[in-house]
Amino acid sequence: MATAKTLWYCTNCGNESPKWMGRCPACGEWNTMVEAPVEKKSAGSGSKGLSAKSSDARKPVRLKEIDRSKEPRMSLGLPEVDRLLGGGIVPGSLVLVGGEPGIGKSTLSLQIPLASGLRTLYVTGEESERQVKMRADRLSSDRNPDNEQTLIFTETRIESVIEQAEAIRPELMIVDSVQTMFTDTVESTPGSVSQIKEVAAMLLRFAKTSGVPVLLIGHITKDGYIAGPKILEHIVDVVLQFEGENRGAYRILRSIKNRFGSTSEIAVFEMTGNGLREVANPSEMLIPMHEAGLSGAAICATLDGTRPLLFEVQALVSSAVYGTAQRSATGFDTRRLNMLLAVLEKRAGFHLSAKDVFLNMAGGLKVSDPAADLAVIAAVLSSNFDYSLPGDSCFAGEVGLSGEIRPVAQTDRRIAEAARLGFKRIYVSSFTPLTGELPKGIKTVKVADVPALVKSLFSNA
Ligand code: TYD
Ligand code: MG
């Protein structure tokens, strides 16, 4: 069985190559190729437990003859996760939950069997039975810790895992994590590219043939090096990714791929002393706790996926003490901040080049919606003048290079959310095509460019 043949894999995109290359020709990343032995498919005596025959016997069917009834779904007991999946998990699907270490993947995956009461096989290669028990006790304050339906299995050999799963036939299987599992059919160490691929492929085969949905956990590191989730994205049905600053309490679970529902949906959680708590109305958590009246804060009406989200943008502008001015942004692209500062300098005549500028998105959020531009500019100017913005106003607009304010997608939904939260005014682009009635109690302030915004906000400053 010891064949010396090896292949090179890109740890970023999973591309295969017969020889080493400094740069992956598929994704263009440098230094991402790693060597891994090729598994001999026919030699895989260990995988005979998987009935590949039933799928071999399949025949093509006419499109019009396919049953159109909805996919059945199973609830995972956490409404926000169900919503993210498109209304529950689909039997026989393989769902990958990725995220950095310590973000809460194991916590979430243990909360699911406790909250849903599904007969679950929870396989862990990372923790001992006692550790899982201790965690379950921690989570137990409002759930049932003695859930009889949850079976804990500490095992890393995937053949044994699948054997047990075939025997038990649970309603749900959870595997924590793909990096710790290994198969006998591949000779490399657990966590290597070929192991990860094969383990995922075996779990996929199990899910498809048995109809048991499988939740697979995968680690990603900050620099994205650890092979795994990226490579698996092609194989699995659904990819959910955990995001958030480790220091902050908020975690965002984002759907990146979903064969059974829409992507770019998010669910927000708060990490508490006893587990993750779903935040059904994230905006309410992210808008200021203080009375209006502090300078440097502006409320931004963004859209994350299809979900409107209002939160506070904070800026601090101060004279640079040392020669060069510092620019630092948390949760926002620093290059974009530099661009906005350059626009303020060139188009509105603010000399910020000798000032330090610090920017922060509340709650440890990472924001990529261009609609945040307007709030960033408003917060920077507010701090610069040390003049607070009215607490009942919020902002949604993209700023262009010539200082013009551009309309953003789905302004109506942002306005509706702002109105729901009691905002009286929302600053938007003059070019926003608004049709239909505005919700009660909110007015739009239309601004065409940065000077118009400055005039509107600070004319009596
Ligand atoms: P964990 O789920 O182990 O992360 P992952 O599996 O993604 O590596 O969660 C780790 C962090 O969460 C850890 O630092 C402790 C914290 N935590 C809480 O704050 N409250 C809790 O109830 C639990 C179980 C964990
Ligand atoms: Mg873990």
Coordinates of C-alpha atoms and ligand atoms in Angstrom, one line a residue:
M1 CA 0.0 0.0 0.0
A2 CA 3.0 2.2 0.5
T3 CA 3.0 4.1 -2.8
A4 CA 5.6 6.8 -2.9
K5 CA 3.5 9.0 -5.2
T6 CA 2.7 12.5 -3.8
L7 CA 0.7 15.5 -5.0
W8 CA 1.0 19.2 -4.1
Y9 CA -2.1 20.9 -2.8
C10 CA -2.8 24.6 -2.4
T11 CA -3.9 25.3 1.2
N12 CA -5.8 28.3 0.0
C13 CA -8.0 27.0 -2.8
G14 CA -7.3 23.3 -2.8
N15 CA -5.9 23.2 -6.3
E16 CA -3.8 20.1 -7.1
S17 CA -0.5 20.0 -8.9
P18 CA 1.9 17.2 -9.7
K19 CA 4.9 19.4 -8.7
W20 CA 5.7 22.2 -6.3
M21 CA 5.1 25.7 -7.4
G22 CA 5.9 28.9 -5.6
R23 CA 2.7 30.5 -6.7
C24 CA -0.6 28.6 -7.0
P25 CA -1.7 29.0 -10.7
A26 CA -5.4 28.8 -9.7
C27 CA -5.7 31.4 -7.0
G28 CA -2.4 33.3 -7.4
E29 CA -1.4 33.0 -3.7
W30 CA 2.3 32.6 -2.9
N31 CA 3.8 29.8 -0.8
T32 CA 0.6 27.9 -0.2
M33 CA 1.5 24.6 -1.8
V34 CA 2.0 21.6 0.5
E35 CA 2.9 18.1 -0.3
A36 CA 0.6 15.2 0.5
P37 CA 0.7 11.5 -0.5
V38 CA -2.0 10.4 -2.9
E39 CA -4.4 7.9 -1.5
K40 CA -4.9 4.8 -3.6
K41 CA -8.6 4.6 -4.0
S42 CA -8.8 0.9 -4.8
A43 CA -6.7 0.0 -1.8
G44 CA -9.1 1.6 0.6
S45 CA -10.4 -1.5 2.3
G46 CA -11.3 0.6 5.3
S47 CA -14.1 2.4 3.4
K48 CA -16.0 -0.7 2.4
G49 CA -18.6 0.0 5.2
L50 CA -19.9 2.8 3.0
S51 CA -22.4 1.5 0.6
A52 CA -21.3 3.2 -2.6
K53 CA -23.4 0.7 -4.6
S54 CA -26.7 2.3 -3.9
S55 CA -25.5 5.4 -5.6
D56 CA -24.0 3.5 -8.5
A57 CA -27.4 2.0 -9.3
R58 CA -29.0 5.4 -9.7
K59 CA -30.4 6.3 -13.1
P60 CA -31.1 9.7 -14.7
V61 CA -34.6 11.0 -14.2
R62 CA -36.7 13.4 -16.2
L63 CA -36.7 16.9 -14.7
K64 CA -40.5 17.1 -14.9
E65 CA -40.8 13.9 -13.0
I66 CA -38.8 15.1 -10.0
D67 CA -40.8 15.5 -6.8
R68 CA -41.2 19.2 -6.3
S69 CA -42.4 19.1 -2.7
K70 CA -40.2 21.0 -0.3
E71 CA -37.1 19.6 1.2
P72 CA -38.0 18.4 4.7
R73 CA -36.2 20.4 7.4
M74 CA -35.3 19.7 11.0
S75 CA -35.1 22.4 13.6
L76 CA -31.9 22.7 15.5
G77 CA -33.6 24.4 18.4
L78 CA -31.9 27.7 17.9
P79 CA -34.3 29.9 15.8
E80 CA -31.5 32.1 14.4
V81 CA -29.4 29.2 13.2
D82 CA -32.5 27.6 11.6
R83 CA -33.2 30.9 9.8
L84 CA -29.6 31.0 8.6
L85 CA -29.9 27.5 7.2
G86 CA -33.1 28.5 5.3
G87 CA -35.6 27.1 7.8
G88 CA -33.7 24.2 9.6
I89 CA -31.2 21.6 8.5
V90 CA -31.9 19.4 5.5
P91 CA -31.6 15.7 6.2
G92 CA -28.5 14.2 4.5
S93 CA -26.7 17.5 4.2
L94 CA -23.2 18.2 5.2
V95 CA -22.8 21.6 7.0
L96 CA -19.4 23.1 7.7
V97 CA -19.0 25.5 10.6
G98 CA -15.7 27.3 10.3
G99 CA -14.0 29.9 12.6
E100 CA -10.9 30.8 14.5
P101 CA -10.0 28.9 17.6
G102 CA -11.9 30.0 20.7
I103 CA -14.7 31.8 18.9
G104 CA -17.4 29.4 20.1
K105 CA -17.7 26.6 17.5
S106 CA -17.7 23.8 20.1
T107 CA -20.1 25.8 22.3
L108 CA -22.6 26.2 19.5
S109 CA -22.4 22.6 18.5
L110 CA -23.1 21.4 22.0
Q111 CA -26.0 23.9 22.4
I112 CA -27.7 22.4 19.3
P113 CA -28.4 18.9 20.7
L114 CA -29.3 20.4 24.1
A115 CA -31.7 22.9 22.7
S116 CA -33.2 20.8 19.9
G117 CA -33.6 17.5 21.8
L118 CA -32.6 15.7 18.5
R119 CA -31.0 12.2 19.0
T120 CA -27.4 13.3 18.4
L121 CA -24.1 11.6 18.0
Y122 CA -21.6 14.2 19.1
V123 CA -18.1 13.1 18.0
T124 CA -15.2 15.1 19.5
G125 CA -11.5 14.6 18.8
E126 CA -10.6 17.7 20.8
E127 CA -12.0 17.2 24.3
S128 CA -12.5 14.4 26.8
E129 CA -15.9 13.2 27.9
R130 CA -15.5 15.0 31.2
Q131 CA -14.7 18.3 29.4
V132 CA -17.8 18.0 27.3
K133 CA -19.8 17.3 30.4
M134 CA -18.4 20.3 32.2
R135 CA -19.3 22.5 29.2
A136 CA -22.8 21.0 29.1
D137 CA -23.2 21.9 32.8
R138 CA -22.2 25.4 32.0
L139 CA -24.7 25.7 29.3
S140 CA -27.4 24.1 31.4
S141 CA -28.9 27.0 33.2
D142 CA -31.8 27.2 30.8
R143 CA -31.5 23.9 29.0
N144 CA -31.6 20.3 29.9
P145 CA -28.1 19.1 30.8
D146 CA -29.2 15.5 31.3
N147 CA -30.4 15.2 27.7
E148 CA -30.7 11.5 27.2
Q149 CA -30.7 12.0 23.5
T150 CA -27.1 13.2 23.2
L151 CA -24.4 10.6 22.8
I152 CA -20.8 11.7 23.3
F153 CA -18.1 9.8 21.4
T154 CA -14.5 10.7 21.8
E155 CA -12.8 9.2 18.7
T156 CA -10.6 10.4 15.9
R157 CA -10.6 7.5 13.5
I158 CA -13.3 8.3 11.0
E159 CA -14.0 4.6 10.1
S160 CA -15.0 4.0 13.8
V161 CA -17.1 7.1 13.8
I162 CA -19.0 6.1 10.7
E163 CA -19.4 2.5 12.0
Q164 CA -21.0 3.8 15.2
A165 CA -23.1 6.3 13.3
E166 CA -24.4 3.5 11.0
A167 CA -25.3 1.4 14.1
I168 CA -26.9 4.2 16.1
R169 CA -28.6 6.0 13.2
P170 CA -28.9 9.3 15.0
E171 CA -31.0 12.2 13.8
L172 CA -28.0 14.4 13.7
M173 CA -24.3 13.9 13.8
I174 CA -21.8 16.5 14.9
V175 CA -18.0 16.1 14.3
D176 CA -15.6 18.4 16.1
S177 CA -13.3 19.0 14.3
V178 CA -12.3 17.9 10.8
Q179 CA -8.7 18.6 11.6
T180 CA -8.5 16.1 14.3
M181 CA -10.1 13.2 12.4
F182 CA -8.1 10.8 10.3
T183 CA -8.7 7.9 8.0
D184 CA -6.6 4.7 7.6
T185 CA -6.8 5.0 3.8
V186 CA -4.5 8.0 3.7
E187 CA -1.0 7.8 5.1
S188 CA -0.4 11.5 6.0
T189 CA -1.0 12.9 9.5
P190 CA -4.4 14.2 10.7
G191 CA -5.0 17.7 9.6
S192 CA -3.1 17.5 6.4
V193 CA -4.8 18.4 3.2
S194 CA -5.4 14.9 1.9
Q195 CA -6.7 13.7 5.3
I196 CA -9.1 16.6 5.5
K197 CA -10.4 16.0 2.0
E198 CA -10.9 12.3 2.5
V199 CA -12.5 12.6 5.9
A200 CA -15.0 15.2 4.5
A201 CA -15.7 13.0 1.5
M202 CA -16.4 10.0 3.8
L203 CA -18.7 12.1 6.0
L204 CA -20.5 13.3 2.8
R205 CA -21.0 9.8 1.6
F206 CA -22.4 8.8 5.0
A207 CA -24.7 11.8 5.1
K208 CA -26.0 11.2 1.6
T209 CA -26.5 7.5 1.9
S210 CA -28.0 7.5 5.4
G211 CA -29.9 10.8 5.3
V212 CA -28.4 11.8 8.6
P213 CA -27.4 15.5 8.5
V214 CA -23.8 16.1 9.6
L215 CA -22.4 19.3 11.2
L216 CA -18.7 19.4 10.6
I217 CA -16.5 21.9 12.6
G218 CA -13.3 23.3 11.0
H219 CA -10.7 25.7 12.3
I220 CA -9.4 28.6 10.4
T221 CA -6.6 30.7 11.6
K222 CA -6.3 34.5 11.3
D223 CA -3.8 34.2 8.4
G224 CA -6.0 31.6 6.9
Y225 CA -3.2 29.1 6.6
I226 CA -4.5 25.9 8.2
A227 CA -5.6 23.8 5.4
G228 CA -9.2 22.8 5.7
P229 CA -12.3 24.9 5.4
K230 CA -11.2 26.6 2.2
I231 CA -10.6 23.3 0.6
L232 CA -13.8 21.9 1.9
E233 CA -16.1 24.6 0.6
H234 CA -16.5 22.8 -2.7
I235 CA -17.5 19.6 -1.1
V236 CA -20.0 20.5 1.6
D237 CA -23.6 21.7 1.1
V238 CA -23.5 24.6 3.5
V239 CA -20.7 26.7 4.9
L240 CA -21.3 28.8 8.0
Q241 CA -18.5 31.0 9.2
F242 CA -18.1 32.4 12.7
E243 CA -16.7 35.9 12.8
G244 CA -16.0 38.5 15.5
E245 CA -13.3 40.1 17.5
N246 CA -12.3 37.6 20.3
R247 CA -12.3 40.4 22.8
G248 CA -15.8 41.5 22.0
A249 CA -18.8 39.6 23.2
Y250 CA -20.6 39.5 19.9
R251 CA -20.2 36.8 17.3
I252 CA -21.6 36.8 13.8
L253 CA -22.4 33.5 12.1
R254 CA -22.5 34.1 8.4
S255 CA -23.7 31.8 5.7
I256 CA -21.2 31.8 2.9
K257 CA -22.6 29.0 0.8
N258 CA -26.0 27.3 1.1
R259 CA -27.3 24.9 -1.4
F260 CA -30.7 25.0 0.3
G261 CA -31.2 28.7 1.0
S262 CA -29.8 32.1 0.5
T263 CA -26.3 33.2 1.4
S264 CA -25.1 36.4 2.9
E265 CA -27.5 36.0 5.8
I266 CA -26.2 36.5 9.3
A267 CA -27.1 35.6 12.8
V268 CA -25.8 37.5 15.8
F269 CA -24.8 35.9 19.1
E270 CA -23.6 37.1 22.4
M271 CA -21.1 34.9 24.3
T272 CA -22.2 34.9 27.9
G273 CA -21.1 33.0 31.0
N274 CA -23.4 30.2 30.0
G275 CA -23.1 29.8 26.4
L276 CA -24.1 31.7 23.2
R277 CA -27.2 33.8 23.4
E278 CA -29.1 34.6 20.2
V279 CA -29.5 38.3 19.6
A280 CA -32.8 38.6 17.7
N281 CA -32.6 42.4 17.4
P282 CA -28.9 43.1 17.0
S283 CA -29.3 46.8 16.4
E284 CA -30.7 47.4 19.8
M285 CA -27.5 46.1 21.3
L286 CA -25.2 48.1 19.1
I287 CA -26.5 51.6 19.4
P288 CA -25.1 53.7 22.1
M289 CA -25.7 53.1 25.8
H290 CA -24.8 56.7 26.6
E291 CA -26.9 59.8 26.3
A292 CA -26.4 61.6 23.0
G293 CA -23.9 64.4 23.3
L294 CA -20.5 62.8 22.9
S295 CA -18.6 64.0 19.9
G296 CA -17.1 61.5 17.5
A297 CA -20.0 59.1 17.3
A298 CA -22.4 58.5 14.4
I299 CA -25.0 55.9 13.8
C300 CA -24.7 53.9 10.7
A301 CA -27.6 52.1 9.0
T302 CA -25.9 49.1 7.2
L303 CA -27.2 46.0 5.7
D304 CA -25.6 42.7 6.4
G305 CA -26.9 40.2 4.0
T306 CA -30.5 41.1 3.8
R307 CA -30.7 42.2 7.3
P308 CA -30.6 45.9 8.3
L309 CA -28.2 46.5 11.2
L310 CA -27.7 49.8 13.0
F311 CA -24.6 50.4 15.0
E312 CA -22.3 53.1 16.3
V313 CA -19.2 54.3 14.5
Q314 CA -16.7 56.0 16.7
A315 CA -13.9 58.3 15.7
L316 CA -11.2 60.1 17.5
V317 CA -9.3 62.8 15.8
S318 CA -6.4 64.5 17.6
S319 CA -3.2 66.4 16.8
A320 CA -0.4 64.0 15.9
V321 CA 2.2 64.1 18.6
Y322 CA 4.9 62.4 16.7
G323 CA 5.9 63.4 13.2
T324 CA 3.7 61.2 11.0
A325 CA 0.0 61.0 11.8
Q326 CA -1.4 57.6 12.7
R327 CA -4.4 56.1 11.1
S328 CA -6.0 53.1 12.8
A329 CA -9.3 51.4 12.2
T330 CA -10.9 48.5 14.0
G331 CA -13.6 46.7 12.0
F332 CA -13.2 48.9 9.0
D333 CA -10.7 48.8 6.1
T334 CA -7.8 51.2 6.9
R335 CA -7.3 51.9 3.2
R336 CA -10.9 52.9 2.9
L337 CA -10.5 55.2 5.9
N338 CA -7.4 56.8 4.2
M339 CA -9.4 57.3 1.1
L340 CA -12.3 59.0 3.0
L341 CA -9.8 61.3 4.8
A342 CA -8.2 62.2 1.4
V343 CA -11.7 63.1 0.1
L344 CA -12.3 65.3 3.1
E345 CA -9.0 67.0 2.6
K346 CA -9.3 67.6 -1.2
R347 CA -13.0 68.1 -1.6
A348 CA -14.1 69.8 1.6
G349 CA -10.8 71.5 2.6
F350 CA -10.3 69.8 6.0
H351 CA -6.6 69.5 6.8
L352 CA -6.4 66.2 8.6
S353 CA -3.0 65.2 7.4
A354 CA -1.4 66.4 10.7
K355 CA -4.0 64.6 12.8
D356 CA -4.1 61.1 14.2
V357 CA -7.4 59.4 13.3
F358 CA -8.7 56.4 15.1
L359 CA -11.9 54.6 14.1
N360 CA -13.8 51.9 15.8
M361 CA -17.0 50.0 14.9
A362 CA -19.1 49.2 18.0
G363 CA -19.4 45.7 19.3
G364 CA -16.3 44.4 17.5
L365 CA -18.2 44.2 14.2
K366 CA -16.4 44.0 10.9
V367 CA -18.1 46.2 8.3
S368 CA -17.7 46.1 4.6
D369 CA -20.9 47.7 3.5
P370 CA -20.0 50.9 1.6
A371 CA -23.0 52.6 3.2
A372 CA -20.8 53.0 6.3
D373 CA -18.8 55.8 4.5
L374 CA -21.2 58.5 5.4
A375 CA -21.3 57.7 9.1
V376 CA -17.5 57.4 9.1
I377 CA -17.1 60.9 7.6
A378 CA -19.8 62.3 10.0
A379 CA -18.0 60.7 13.0
V380 CA -14.6 62.0 12.0
L381 CA -15.9 65.5 11.4
S382 CA -17.8 65.4 14.7
S383 CA -14.6 64.5 16.6
N384 CA -12.6 67.0 14.7
F385 CA -14.9 69.9 15.6
D386 CA -15.6 68.4 19.0
Y387 CA -19.3 68.9 18.2
S388 CA -21.7 66.1 18.9
L389 CA -24.2 64.9 16.3
P390 CA -27.9 64.8 17.1
G391 CA -28.7 61.5 18.7
D392 CA -31.8 61.0 16.7
S393 CA -30.0 60.9 13.3
C394 CA -28.4 58.1 11.4
F395 CA -26.5 57.7 8.1
A396 CA -26.5 55.5 5.0
G397 CA -24.5 56.5 2.0
E398 CA -21.4 55.7 0.0
V399 CA -18.8 58.4 -0.6
G400 CA -17.2 58.7 -4.0
L401 CA -13.7 60.0 -4.9
S402 CA -15.0 63.3 -6.0
G403 CA -16.8 63.8 -2.7
E404 CA -20.2 62.9 -4.1
I405 CA -22.6 60.9 -2.0
R406 CA -24.0 57.8 -3.7
P407 CA -27.1 55.9 -3.1
V408 CA -26.8 52.5 -1.5
A409 CA -28.8 49.3 -2.0
Q410 CA -32.2 48.8 -0.3
T411 CA -32.4 52.2 1.3
D412 CA -36.1 51.5 2.2
R413 CA -35.2 48.6 4.5
R414 CA -32.6 50.7 6.2
I415 CA -35.1 53.5 6.7
A416 CA -37.7 51.1 8.0
E417 CA -35.2 49.7 10.6
A418 CA -34.1 53.2 11.6
A419 CA -37.7 54.2 12.1
R420 CA -38.4 51.1 14.1
L421 CA -35.6 52.0 16.5
G422 CA -37.0 55.5 16.9
F423 CA -34.6 57.6 14.8
K424 CA -36.1 60.8 13.5
R425 CA -33.7 61.6 10.6
I426 CA -31.6 59.5 8.2
Y427 CA -29.0 61.1 6.0
V428 CA -29.0 59.6 2.5
S429 CA -27.8 60.5 -1.0
S430 CA -29.8 63.0 -3.0
F431 CA -29.8 60.5 -5.8
T432 CA -31.6 57.8 -3.8
P433 CA -34.6 56.6 -5.8
L434 CA -37.2 56.5 -3.1
T435 CA -40.6 55.3 -4.0
G436 CA -43.5 54.8 -1.7
E437 CA -44.3 56.3 1.6
L438 CA -41.7 56.7 4.4
P439 CA -42.5 55.0 7.7
K440 CA -44.1 57.3 10.3
G441 CA -41.8 59.5 12.4
I442 CA -38.7 59.5 10.2
K443 CA -37.6 62.1 7.7
T444 CA -34.8 61.7 5.1
V445 CA -32.2 64.4 4.8
K446 CA -30.8 64.3 1.3
V447 CA -27.2 65.3 0.7
A448 CA -25.5 65.4 -2.6
D449 CA -21.8 65.7 -1.6
V450 CA -19.5 66.1 1.4
P451 CA -19.7 69.9 1.6
A452 CA -23.5 69.6 1.7
L453 CA -23.3 67.1 4.6
V454 CA -20.9 69.4 6.5
K455 CA -23.3 72.4 5.9
S456 CA -26.3 70.4 7.1
L457 CA -24.6 69.0 10.2
F458 CA -22.4 71.8 11.4
S459 CA -23.7 75.0 9.9
N460 CA -24.4 76.3 13.4
A461 CA -21.3 74.8 15.0
Ligands
TYD1 P1 -15.3 27.2 22.2 O1 -16.6 26.8 21.8 O2 -14.4 26.2 22.9 O3 -14.5 27.7 20.9 P2 -14.0 26.9 19.6 O4 -14.6 25.5 19.7 O5 -14.4 27.7 18.5 O6 -12.5 26.8 19.7 O7 -15.4 28.6 23.0 C1 -14.3 29.1 23.6 C2 -14.5 30.4 24.4 O8 -15.8 30.7 24.8 C3 -13.7 30.2 25.6 O9 -12.7 31.2 25.6 C4 -14.6 30.2 26.7 C5 -15.8 30.9 26.2 N1 -17.1 30.5 26.8 C6 -17.9 31.4 27.4 O10 -17.6 32.6 27.5 N2 -19.1 31.0 28.0 C7 -19.5 29.7 27.9 O11 -20.6 29.3 28.4 C8 -18.6 28.7 27.2 C9 -19.0 27.3 27.1 C10 -17.4 29.2 26.7
MG2 MG -13.5 23.7 20.0

